PDB file of C-alpha atoms in Angstrom:
ATOM      1  CA  UNK A   1     135.808 168.723 136.215  1.00 49.00           C
ATOM      2  CA  UNK A   2     138.126 167.294 138.925  1.00 54.00           C
ATOM      3  CA  UNK A   3     135.800 164.073 139.892  1.00 60.00           C
ATOM      4  CA  UNK A   4     136.022 162.682 136.298  1.00 82.00           C
ATOM      5  CA  UNK A   5     140.057 163.222 136.207  1.00 91.00           C
ATOM      6  CA  UNK A   6     140.631 161.752 139.920  1.00 85.00           C
ATOM      7  CA  UNK A   7     139.119 158.056 139.043  1.00 88.00           C
ATOM      8  CA  UNK A   8     140.824 157.164 136.069  1.00 96.00           C
ATOM      9  CA  UNK A   9     142.013 153.409 135.788  1.00 95.00           C
ATOM     10  CA  UNK A  10     145.650 153.118 134.900  1.00 97.00           C
ATOM     11  CA  UNK A  11     146.839 149.824 133.968  1.00 97.00           C
ATOM     12  CA  UNK A  12     150.481 148.538 134.156  1.00 98.00           C
ATOM     13  CA  UNK A  13     150.444 148.127 130.499  1.00 98.00           C
ATOM     14  CA  UNK A  14     149.069 151.777 130.271  1.00 98.00           C
ATOM     15  CA  UNK A  15     152.025 152.922 132.568  1.00 98.00           C
ATOM     16  CA  UNK A  16     154.543 151.293 130.298  1.00 98.00           C
ATOM     17  CA  UNK A  17     153.387 152.514 127.321  1.00 98.00           C
ATOM     18  CA  UNK A  18     153.476 156.109 128.741  1.00 98.00           C
ATOM     19  CA  UNK A  19     157.468 155.577 129.546  1.00 98.00           C
ATOM     20  CA  UNK A  20     158.775 153.408 127.055  1.00 98.00           C
ATOM     21  CA  UNK A  21     156.291 153.253 123.957  1.00 96.00           C
ATOM     22  CA  UNK A  22     154.668 157.028 124.157  1.00 96.00           C
ATOM     23  CA  UNK A  23     152.876 156.503 121.081  1.00 95.00           C
ATOM     24  CA  UNK A  24     152.105 160.335 119.925  1.00 97.00           C
ATOM     25  CA  UNK A  25     152.554 161.502 123.560  1.00 98.00           C
ATOM     26  CA  UNK A  26     153.555 165.254 122.561  1.00 97.00           C
ATOM     27  CA  UNK A  27     150.015 165.837 120.750  1.00 97.00           C
ATOM     28  CA  UNK A  28     148.367 163.852 123.685  1.00 98.00           C
ATOM     29  CA  UNK A  29     149.656 166.433 126.255  1.00 98.00           C
ATOM     30  CA  UNK A  30     149.262 169.053 123.732  1.00 97.00           C
ATOM     31  CA  UNK A  31     145.711 168.434 123.557  1.00 98.00           C
ATOM     32  CA  UNK A  32     144.952 167.557 127.157  1.00 98.00           C
ATOM     33  CA  UNK A  33     146.707 171.064 127.742  1.00 98.00           C
ATOM     34  CA  UNK A  34     143.782 172.549 125.109  1.00 97.00           C
ATOM     35  CA  UNK A  35     141.029 171.178 126.776  1.00 97.00           C
ATOM     36  CA  UNK A  36     141.965 171.198 130.664  1.00 97.00           C
ATOM     37  CA  UNK A  37     143.901 174.374 130.563  1.00 94.00           C
ATOM     38  CA  UNK A  38     144.354 175.494 134.223  1.00 93.00           C
ATOM     39  CA  UNK A  39     141.615 173.346 135.748  1.00 94.00           C
ATOM     40  CA  UNK A  40     143.723 170.328 135.900  1.00 96.00           C
ATOM     41  CA  UNK A  41     147.248 170.008 137.934  1.00 95.00           C
ATOM     42  CA  UNK A  42     150.099 168.557 135.786  1.00 96.00           C
ATOM     43  CA  UNK A  43     150.012 165.338 137.453  1.00 96.00           C
ATOM     44  CA  UNK A  44     146.374 164.872 136.637  1.00 97.00           C
ATOM     45  CA  UNK A  45     147.189 165.642 133.102  1.00 98.00           C
ATOM     46  CA  UNK A  46     150.054 163.197 133.142  1.00 98.00           C
ATOM     47  CA  UNK A  47     147.520 160.439 134.898  1.00 98.00           C
ATOM     48  CA  UNK A  48     145.078 160.943 132.013  1.00 98.00           C
ATOM     49  CA  UNK A  49     147.739 160.175 129.551  1.00 98.00           C
ATOM     50  CA  UNK A  50     148.502 156.874 131.157  1.00 98.00           C
ATOM     51  CA  UNK A  51     145.100 156.234 131.320  1.00 98.00           C
ATOM     52  CA  UNK A  52     144.400 157.138 127.904  1.00 98.00           C
ATOM     53  CA  UNK A  53     147.257 154.654 127.173  1.00 99.00           C
ATOM     54  CA  UNK A  54     145.558 151.913 129.113  1.00 98.00           C
ATOM     55  CA  UNK A  55     142.047 152.647 127.381  1.00 98.00           C
ATOM     56  CA  UNK A  56     144.102 152.441 124.127  1.00 97.00           C
ATOM     57  CA  UNK A  57     145.499 148.721 124.675  1.00 98.00           C
ATOM     58  CA  UNK A  58     142.263 147.629 125.659  1.00 97.00           C
ATOM     59  CA  UNK A  59     140.681 148.954 122.837  1.00 95.00           C
ATOM     60  CA  UNK A  60     143.069 146.837 120.622  1.00 92.00           C
ATOM     61  CA  UNK A  61     142.483 143.646 122.853  1.00 93.00           C
ATOM     62  CA  UNK A  62     138.497 143.847 122.249  1.00 92.00           C
ATOM     63  CA  UNK A  63     138.678 144.644 118.623  1.00 88.00           C
ATOM     64  CA  UNK A  64     140.888 141.668 118.074  1.00 87.00           C
ATOM     65  CA  UNK A  65     138.649 139.524 120.398  1.00 87.00           C
ATOM     66  CA  UNK A  66     135.666 140.305 117.997  1.00 84.00           C
ATOM     67  CA  UNK A  67     137.379 137.580 115.477  1.00 79.00           C
ATOM     68  CA  UNK A  68     138.360 135.176 118.246  1.00 83.00           C
ATOM     69  CA  UNK A  69     135.409 135.208 120.693  1.00 83.00           C
ATOM     70  CA  UNK A  70     131.753 134.259 120.655  1.00 85.00           C
ATOM     71  CA  UNK A  71     129.895 137.294 119.592  1.00 82.00           C
ATOM     72  CA  UNK A  72     126.754 136.634 121.510  1.00 88.00           C
ATOM     73  CA  UNK A  73     128.821 136.617 124.883  1.00 89.00           C
ATOM     74  CA  UNK A  74     130.462 140.053 123.736  1.00 89.00           C
ATOM     75  CA  UNK A  75     126.885 141.423 122.963  1.00 91.00           C
ATOM     76  CA  UNK A  76     125.859 140.412 126.435  1.00 92.00           C
ATOM     77  CA  UNK A  77     128.662 142.977 127.840  1.00 93.00           C
ATOM     78  CA  UNK A  78     127.072 145.864 126.082  1.00 96.00           C
ATOM     79  CA  UNK A  79     124.255 147.866 128.025  1.00 97.00           C
ATOM     80  CA  UNK A  80     121.643 149.938 125.665  1.00 98.00           C
ATOM     81  CA  UNK A  81     120.277 153.002 127.223  1.00 98.00           C
ATOM     82  CA  UNK A  82     117.846 155.688 125.945  1.00 98.00           C
ATOM     83  CA  UNK A  83     116.461 153.334 123.159  1.00 98.00           C
ATOM     84  CA  UNK A  84     113.374 155.539 123.803  1.00 98.00           C
ATOM     85  CA  UNK A  85     115.130 158.724 122.267  1.00 98.00           C
ATOM     86  CA  UNK A  86     116.213 157.175 119.075  1.00 98.00           C
ATOM     87  CA  UNK A  87     112.910 155.339 118.652  1.00 98.00           C
ATOM     88  CA  UNK A  88     110.919 158.814 119.139  1.00 98.00           C
ATOM     89  CA  UNK A  89     113.273 160.691 116.821  1.00 98.00           C
ATOM     90  CA  UNK A  90     112.815 157.700 114.223  1.00 98.00           C
ATOM     91  CA  UNK A  91     108.994 158.433 114.391  1.00 98.00           C
ATOM     92  CA  UNK A  92     109.600 161.753 112.929  1.00 97.00           C
ATOM     93  CA  UNK A  93     109.859 159.942 109.317  1.00 97.00           C
ATOM     94  CA  UNK A  94     112.743 162.287 108.470  1.00 97.00           C
ATOM     95  CA  UNK A  95     115.683 160.042 108.960  1.00 98.00           C
ATOM     96  CA  UNK A  96     117.979 159.897 111.904  1.00 98.00           C
ATOM     97  CA  UNK A  97     121.637 161.140 112.085  1.00 98.00           C
ATOM     98  CA  UNK A  98     123.266 159.583 115.301  1.00 98.00           C
ATOM     99  CA  UNK A  99     126.093 162.260 116.289  1.00 98.00           C
ATOM    100  CA  UNK A 100     129.151 160.336 117.668  1.00 98.00           C
ATOM    101  CA  UNK A 101     132.670 160.855 118.615  1.00 97.00           C
ATOM    102  CA  UNK A 102     135.736 158.804 118.885  1.00 97.00           C
ATOM    103  CA  UNK A 103     135.053 158.126 122.644  1.00 98.00           C
ATOM    104  CA  UNK A 104     134.968 154.572 124.089  1.00 97.00           C
ATOM    105  CA  UNK A 105     135.037 151.765 121.809  1.00 95.00           C
ATOM    106  CA  UNK A 106     133.696 153.403 118.831  1.00 93.00           C
ATOM    107  CA  UNK A 107     134.577 150.359 116.480  1.00 89.00           C
ATOM    108  CA  UNK A 108     133.483 147.602 118.900  1.00 91.00           C
ATOM    109  CA  UNK A 109     130.161 148.977 120.337  1.00 94.00           C
ATOM    110  CA  UNK A 110     128.406 150.179 117.340  1.00 94.00           C
ATOM    111  CA  UNK A 111     129.273 146.625 115.271  1.00 92.00           C
ATOM    112  CA  UNK A 112     128.041 144.455 117.911  1.00 93.00           C
ATOM    113  CA  UNK A 113     125.095 146.543 119.670  1.00 95.00           C
ATOM    114  CA  UNK A 114     123.153 147.720 116.675  1.00 95.00           C
ATOM    115  CA  UNK A 115     122.549 144.822 114.969  1.00 93.00           C
ATOM    116  CA  UNK A 116     120.782 143.727 118.006  1.00 94.00           C
ATOM    117  CA  UNK A 117     118.268 146.335 117.579  1.00 96.00           C
ATOM    118  CA  UNK A 118     115.794 144.000 115.472  1.00 93.00           C
ATOM    119  CA  UNK A 119     112.995 146.307 115.039  1.00 94.00           C
ATOM    120  CA  UNK A 120     115.408 148.835 113.540  1.00 96.00           C
ATOM    121  CA  UNK A 121     117.181 146.111 111.091  1.00 92.00           C
ATOM    122  CA  UNK A 122     118.085 147.278 107.628  1.00 93.00           C
ATOM    123  CA  UNK A 123     117.904 151.049 108.842  1.00 97.00           C
ATOM    124  CA  UNK A 124     121.503 151.594 109.780  1.00 97.00           C
ATOM    125  CA  UNK A 125     124.294 152.964 107.819  1.00 96.00           C
ATOM    126  CA  UNK A 126     127.848 154.027 108.744  1.00 94.00           C
ATOM    127  CA  UNK A 127     129.413 157.174 107.591  1.00 91.00           C
ATOM    128  CA  UNK A 128     133.312 156.180 107.405  1.00 82.00           C
ATOM    129  CA  UNK A 129     136.673 158.068 106.108  1.00 72.00           C
ATOM    130  CA  UNK A 130     138.700 156.000 104.064  1.00 66.00           C
ATOM    131  CA  UNK A 131     141.611 154.154 105.866  1.00 65.00           C
ATOM    132  CA  UNK A 132     145.227 154.756 104.169  1.00 65.00           C
ATOM    133  CA  UNK A 133     146.243 151.232 105.144  1.00 66.00           C
ATOM    134  CA  UNK A 134     143.861 149.204 102.584  1.00 64.00           C
ATOM    135  CA  UNK A 135     144.161 145.890 104.269  1.00 63.00           C
ATOM    136  CA  UNK A 136     143.171 147.375 107.522  1.00 62.00           C
ATOM    137  CA  UNK A 137     140.128 149.324 106.028  1.00 63.00           C
ATOM    138  CA  UNK A 138     139.014 145.945 104.367  1.00 67.00           C
ATOM    139  CA  UNK A 139     138.963 144.171 107.402  1.00 65.00           C
ATOM    140  CA  UNK A 140     137.305 146.597 109.492  1.00 68.00           C
ATOM    141  CA  UNK A 141     134.706 147.477 106.622  1.00 72.00           C
ATOM    142  CA  UNK A 142     133.931 144.095 105.859  1.00 78.00           C
ATOM    143  CA  UNK A 143     133.079 143.379 109.277  1.00 82.00           C
ATOM    144  CA  UNK A 144     130.412 146.349 109.420  1.00 86.00           C
ATOM    145  CA  UNK A 145     128.950 145.203 106.169  1.00 84.00           C
ATOM    146  CA  UNK A 146     128.673 141.372 107.076  1.00 85.00           C
ATOM    147  CA  UNK A 147     126.573 142.562 110.317  1.00 87.00           C
ATOM    148  CA  UNK A 148     124.571 144.401 107.835  1.00 90.00           C
ATOM    149  CA  UNK A 149     125.688 147.740 108.695  1.00 91.00           C
ATOM    150  CA  UNK A 150     126.640 149.487 105.090  1.00 91.00           C
ATOM    151  CA  UNK A 151     129.576 151.834 104.957  1.00 89.00           C
ATOM    152  CA  UNK A 152     129.104 155.281 103.393  1.00 89.00           C
ATOM    153  CA  UNK A 153     132.102 156.750 102.280  1.00 82.00           C
ATOM    154  CA  UNK A 154     132.423 160.516 103.907  1.00 76.00           C
ATOM    155  CA  UNK A 155     133.768 162.083 100.779  1.00 75.00           C
ATOM    156  CA  UNK A 156     130.573 161.152  98.711  1.00 73.00           C
ATOM    157  CA  UNK A 157     127.936 161.198 101.597  1.00 76.00           C
ATOM    158  CA  UNK A 158     126.702 164.598 100.246  1.00 78.00           C
ATOM    159  CA  UNK A 159     125.238 162.458  97.146  1.00 84.00           C
ATOM    160  CA  UNK A 160     124.053 159.255  99.057  1.00 88.00           C
ATOM    161  CA  UNK A 161     122.998 160.377 102.526  1.00 93.00           C
ATOM    162  CA  UNK A 162     119.816 163.027 101.447  1.00 94.00           C
ATOM    163  CA  UNK A 163     118.094 160.056  99.641  1.00 95.00           C
ATOM    164  CA  UNK A 164     118.562 157.658 102.813  1.00 96.00           C
ATOM    165  CA  UNK A 165     117.198 160.218 105.213  1.00 97.00           C
ATOM    166  CA  UNK A 166     114.030 160.760 103.001  1.00 96.00           C
ATOM    167  CA  UNK A 167     113.929 156.862 103.427  1.00 97.00           C
ATOM    168  CA  UNK A 168     113.818 157.211 107.276  1.00 98.00           C
ATOM    169  CA  UNK A 169     117.255 155.733 107.453  1.00 98.00           C
ATOM    170  CA  UNK A 170     119.262 155.953 110.607  1.00 98.00           C
ATOM    171  CA  UNK A 171     123.097 157.273 109.819  1.00 97.00           C
ATOM    172  CA  UNK A 172     125.679 156.790 112.399  1.00 97.00           C
ATOM    173  CA  UNK A 173     128.012 159.799 112.023  1.00 95.00           C
ATOM    174  CA  UNK A 174     131.535 160.014 113.841  1.00 93.00           C
ATOM    175  CA  UNK A 175     131.866 163.762 113.947  1.00 93.00           C
ATOM    176  CA  UNK A 176     135.128 164.691 115.728  1.00 93.00           C
ATOM    177  CA  UNK A 177     137.617 164.446 113.155  1.00 91.00           C
ATOM    178  CA  UNK A 178     139.729 167.301 111.774  1.00 91.00           C
ATOM    179  CA  UNK A 179     137.852 168.905 108.456  1.00 89.00           C
ATOM    180  CA  UNK A 180     139.605 170.545 106.104  1.00 88.00           C
ATOM    181  CA  UNK A 181     138.143 174.307 105.402  1.00 87.00           C
ATOM    182  CA  UNK A 182     139.943 174.411 101.976  1.00 80.00           C
ATOM    183  CA  UNK A 183     138.217 171.787 100.272  1.00 69.00           C
ATOM    184  CA  UNK A 184     134.587 173.204 101.185  1.00 73.00           C
ATOM    185  CA  UNK A 185     133.969 170.315 103.636  1.00 79.00           C
ATOM    186  CA  UNK A 186     134.502 172.115 106.993  1.00 90.00           C
ATOM    187  CA  UNK A 187     134.180 175.405 108.802  1.00 95.00           C
ATOM    188  CA  UNK A 188     136.303 176.830 112.001  1.00 96.00           C
ATOM    189  CA  UNK A 189     134.065 176.314 115.089  1.00 97.00           C
ATOM    190  CA  UNK A 190     135.115 176.592 118.706  1.00 97.00           C
ATOM    191  CA  UNK A 191     135.659 172.765 120.149  1.00 98.00           C
ATOM    192  CA  UNK A 192     136.663 173.483 123.746  1.00 97.00           C
ATOM    193  CA  UNK A 193     137.166 177.185 123.130  1.00 96.00           C
ATOM    194  CA  UNK A 194     139.619 176.757 120.478  1.00 96.00           C
ATOM    195  CA  UNK A 195     138.909 176.861 116.420  1.00 96.00           C
ATOM    196  CA  UNK A 196     138.637 173.516 114.733  1.00 96.00           C
ATOM    197  CA  UNK A 197     137.979 172.456 111.339  1.00 95.00           C
ATOM    198  CA  UNK A 198     134.664 170.886 111.957  1.00 96.00           C
ATOM    199  CA  UNK A 199     132.398 168.885 109.165  1.00 93.00           C
ATOM    200  CA  UNK A 200     129.513 171.160 108.272  1.00 93.00           C
ATOM    201  CA  UNK A 201     127.733 168.375 106.375  1.00 91.00           C
ATOM    202  CA  UNK A 202     125.693 167.057 109.341  1.00 95.00           C
ATOM    203  CA  UNK A 203     124.252 170.702 109.823  1.00 96.00           C
ATOM    204  CA  UNK A 204     123.796 171.070 106.303  1.00 94.00           C
ATOM    205  CA  UNK A 205     121.956 167.763 106.094  1.00 95.00           C
ATOM    206  CA  UNK A 206     119.961 168.074 109.127  1.00 97.00           C
ATOM    207  CA  UNK A 207     118.821 171.666 108.310  1.00 96.00           C
ATOM    208  CA  UNK A 208     117.649 170.754 104.456  1.00 95.00           C
ATOM    209  CA  UNK A 209     116.119 167.675 105.331  1.00 96.00           C
ATOM    210  CA  UNK A 210     114.781 167.906 108.764  1.00 97.00           C
ATOM    211  CA  UNK A 211     116.488 164.892 110.018  1.00 98.00           C
ATOM    212  CA  UNK A 212     116.738 164.273 113.832  1.00 98.00           C
ATOM    213  CA  UNK A 213     119.966 164.446 115.183  1.00 98.00           C
ATOM    214  CA  UNK A 214     120.592 162.016 118.171  1.00 99.00           C
ATOM    215  CA  UNK A 215     123.670 162.211 120.101  1.00 99.00           C
ATOM    216  CA  UNK A 216     125.390 158.854 120.782  1.00 98.00           C
ATOM    217  CA  UNK A 217     127.729 157.897 123.182  1.00 98.00           C
ATOM    218  CA  UNK A 218     130.056 154.771 123.973  1.00 97.00           C
ATOM    219  CA  UNK A 219     132.093 154.089 126.927  1.00 98.00           C
ATOM    220  CA  UNK A 220     133.401 151.494 128.846  1.00 97.00           C
ATOM    221  CA  UNK A 221     132.552 150.814 132.710  1.00 96.00           C
ATOM    222  CA  UNK A 222     135.159 149.969 135.185  1.00 92.00           C
ATOM    223  CA  UNK A 223     133.605 146.232 135.155  1.00 93.00           C
ATOM    224  CA  UNK A 224     134.840 145.838 131.387  1.00 93.00           C
ATOM    225  CA  UNK A 225     131.339 146.068 130.211  1.00 96.00           C
ATOM    226  CA  UNK A 226     130.108 148.991 127.806  1.00 97.00           C
ATOM    227  CA  UNK A 227     127.372 151.212 127.249  1.00 98.00           C
ATOM    228  CA  UNK A 228     125.821 152.191 124.097  1.00 98.00           C
ATOM    229  CA  UNK A 229     123.709 155.243 124.923  1.00 98.00           C
ATOM    230  CA  UNK A 230     121.111 157.405 122.774  1.00 99.00           C
ATOM    231  CA  UNK A 231     120.337 160.868 124.304  1.00 99.00           C
ATOM    232  CA  UNK A 232     117.569 163.253 123.376  1.00 98.00           C
ATOM    233  CA  UNK A 233     117.409 164.798 120.005  1.00 98.00           C
ATOM    234  CA  UNK A 234     119.057 168.234 119.430  1.00 98.00           C
ATOM    235  CA  UNK A 235     116.348 170.946 118.604  1.00 96.00           C
ATOM    236  CA  UNK A 236     117.730 172.930 115.314  1.00 97.00           C
ATOM    237  CA  UNK A 237     118.578 176.123 116.110  1.00 97.00           C
ATOM    238  CA  UNK A 238     116.765 178.677 113.560  1.00 96.00           C
ATOM    239  CA  UNK A 239     118.358 181.705 111.894  1.00 96.00           C
ATOM    240  CA  UNK A 240     117.255 183.482 109.041  1.00 96.00           C
ATOM    241  CA  UNK A 241     121.161 183.393 107.719  1.00 97.00           C
ATOM    242  CA  UNK A 242     121.439 179.988 106.463  1.00 96.00           C
ATOM    243  CA  UNK A 243     125.089 180.125 106.648  1.00 95.00           C
ATOM    244  CA  UNK A 244     125.110 181.307 110.470  1.00 97.00           C
ATOM    245  CA  UNK A 245     122.562 178.397 111.058  1.00 98.00           C
ATOM    246  CA  UNK A 246     125.012 175.835 109.728  1.00 97.00           C
ATOM    247  CA  UNK A 247     127.708 177.238 112.377  1.00 97.00           C
ATOM    248  CA  UNK A 248     125.289 177.434 115.393  1.00 98.00           C
ATOM    249  CA  UNK A 249     124.084 173.906 114.738  1.00 98.00           C
ATOM    250  CA  UNK A 250     127.680 172.687 114.030  1.00 98.00           C
ATOM    251  CA  UNK A 251     128.546 174.395 117.357  1.00 98.00           C
ATOM    252  CA  UNK A 252     125.949 172.453 118.905  1.00 98.00           C
ATOM    253  CA  UNK A 253     127.235 169.312 117.835  1.00 98.00           C
ATOM    254  CA  UNK A 254     130.601 170.239 119.008  1.00 98.00           C
ATOM    255  CA  UNK A 255     129.310 170.673 122.497  1.00 98.00           C
ATOM    256  CA  UNK A 256     127.926 167.387 122.534  1.00 98.00           C
ATOM    257  CA  UNK A 257     131.157 165.747 121.955  1.00 98.00           C
ATOM    258  CA  UNK A 258     132.664 167.880 124.555  1.00 98.00           C
ATOM    259  CA  UNK A 259     130.252 166.643 127.263  1.00 98.00           C
ATOM    260  CA  UNK A 260     131.090 163.267 126.075  1.00 98.00           C
ATOM    261  CA  UNK A 261     134.814 163.728 126.287  1.00 98.00           C
ATOM    262  CA  UNK A 262     134.771 165.544 129.567  1.00 97.00           C
ATOM    263  CA  UNK A 263     132.579 162.625 131.166  1.00 96.00           C
ATOM    264  CA  UNK A 264     134.866 160.010 130.229  1.00 97.00           C
ATOM    265  CA  UNK A 265     138.156 161.769 129.595  1.00 98.00           C
ATOM    266  CA  UNK A 266     140.542 158.774 129.319  1.00 98.00           C
ATOM    267  CA  UNK A 267     138.436 157.244 126.535  1.00 98.00           C
ATOM    268  CA  UNK A 268     138.640 160.079 123.639  1.00 98.00           C
ATOM    269  CA  UNK A 269     141.144 159.571 120.854  1.00 97.00           C
ATOM    270  CA  UNK A 270     143.839 162.195 122.527  1.00 98.00           C
ATOM    271  CA  UNK A 271     146.385 161.567 119.617  1.00 97.00           C
ATOM    272  CA  UNK A 272     143.907 162.936 116.726  1.00 96.00           C
ATOM    273  CA  UNK A 273     145.132 166.261 115.491  1.00 95.00           C
ATOM    274  CA  UNK A 274     141.610 167.708 116.042  1.00 95.00           C
ATOM    275  CA  UNK A 275     143.201 171.300 116.388  1.00 96.00           C
ATOM    276  CA  UNK A 276     145.254 170.530 113.081  1.00 90.00           C
ATOM    277  CA  UNK A 277     143.902 174.199 111.621  1.00 79.00           C
ATOM    278  CA  UNK A 278     145.036 175.880 114.879  1.00 67.00           C
ATOM    279  CA  UNK A 279     148.316 174.109 114.734  1.00 66.00           C
ATOM    280  CA  UNK A 280     148.756 175.393 110.797  1.00 51.00           C
ATOM    281  CA  UNK A 281     147.840 178.809 111.874  1.00 52.00           C
ATOM    282  CA  UNK A 282     150.421 178.792 114.916  1.00 51.00           C
ATOM    283  CA  UNK A 283     153.054 177.550 112.330  1.00 47.00           C
ATOM    284  CA  UNK A 284     152.264 180.302 109.951  1.00 44.00           C
TER     285      UNK A 284
END
């Protein structure tokens, strides 16, 4: 684990943000402690926070560049790996769910890379949660629609996704957001050994439809180029108890996201209150 924390890219702007404009620094450091515990030194954790701020500022710059730069030039900076895993899963004719997280530039990479997969054009859909700032939501969502990547609102996906999976569509699901367990959307499942409110929708749909679940990661290289990588489909964990099967497979999906984070720790969305469920319990 130490190797992934010893070669972090820290920019001058990232250092300045850490010291003078520390966005959600308390939450970031708390989350880093939860993930790495005693397996990382205090200085390694501080460096990780600085590296995250460096990544965050680079991410913003990249998103802005989509509007002003030639998109073909930008696409050449993205390498797609493991495409055979996606194509193999798609051949099952039960639909595919791409399991992704907030690692790398999750806005930039799929928007630019997925439309280049010409043999699968018209098959991709993106599950998105509504954004509070409607002007920002309109700007971001419009870009996906223009790229022929239709948006599915996360709160209504149980109605729309089963039909799309029967049609063998491919649905990108960003999985590592807090899910409210009080509204029947989520269940408490271990994430780095701590209970976190986690969407059960993915496991529910995969179990009922037979859809293939393909872990999908994005990460930025030190060169500034990006990688979109499809990993082998996750086998469904059978259990005669349906609720236990949903739990077991949801845990499996969390483990896939954990691996993405450990591989590229500076590129996860550390300010997100992923363990909000735990925060509430501690406050109580």
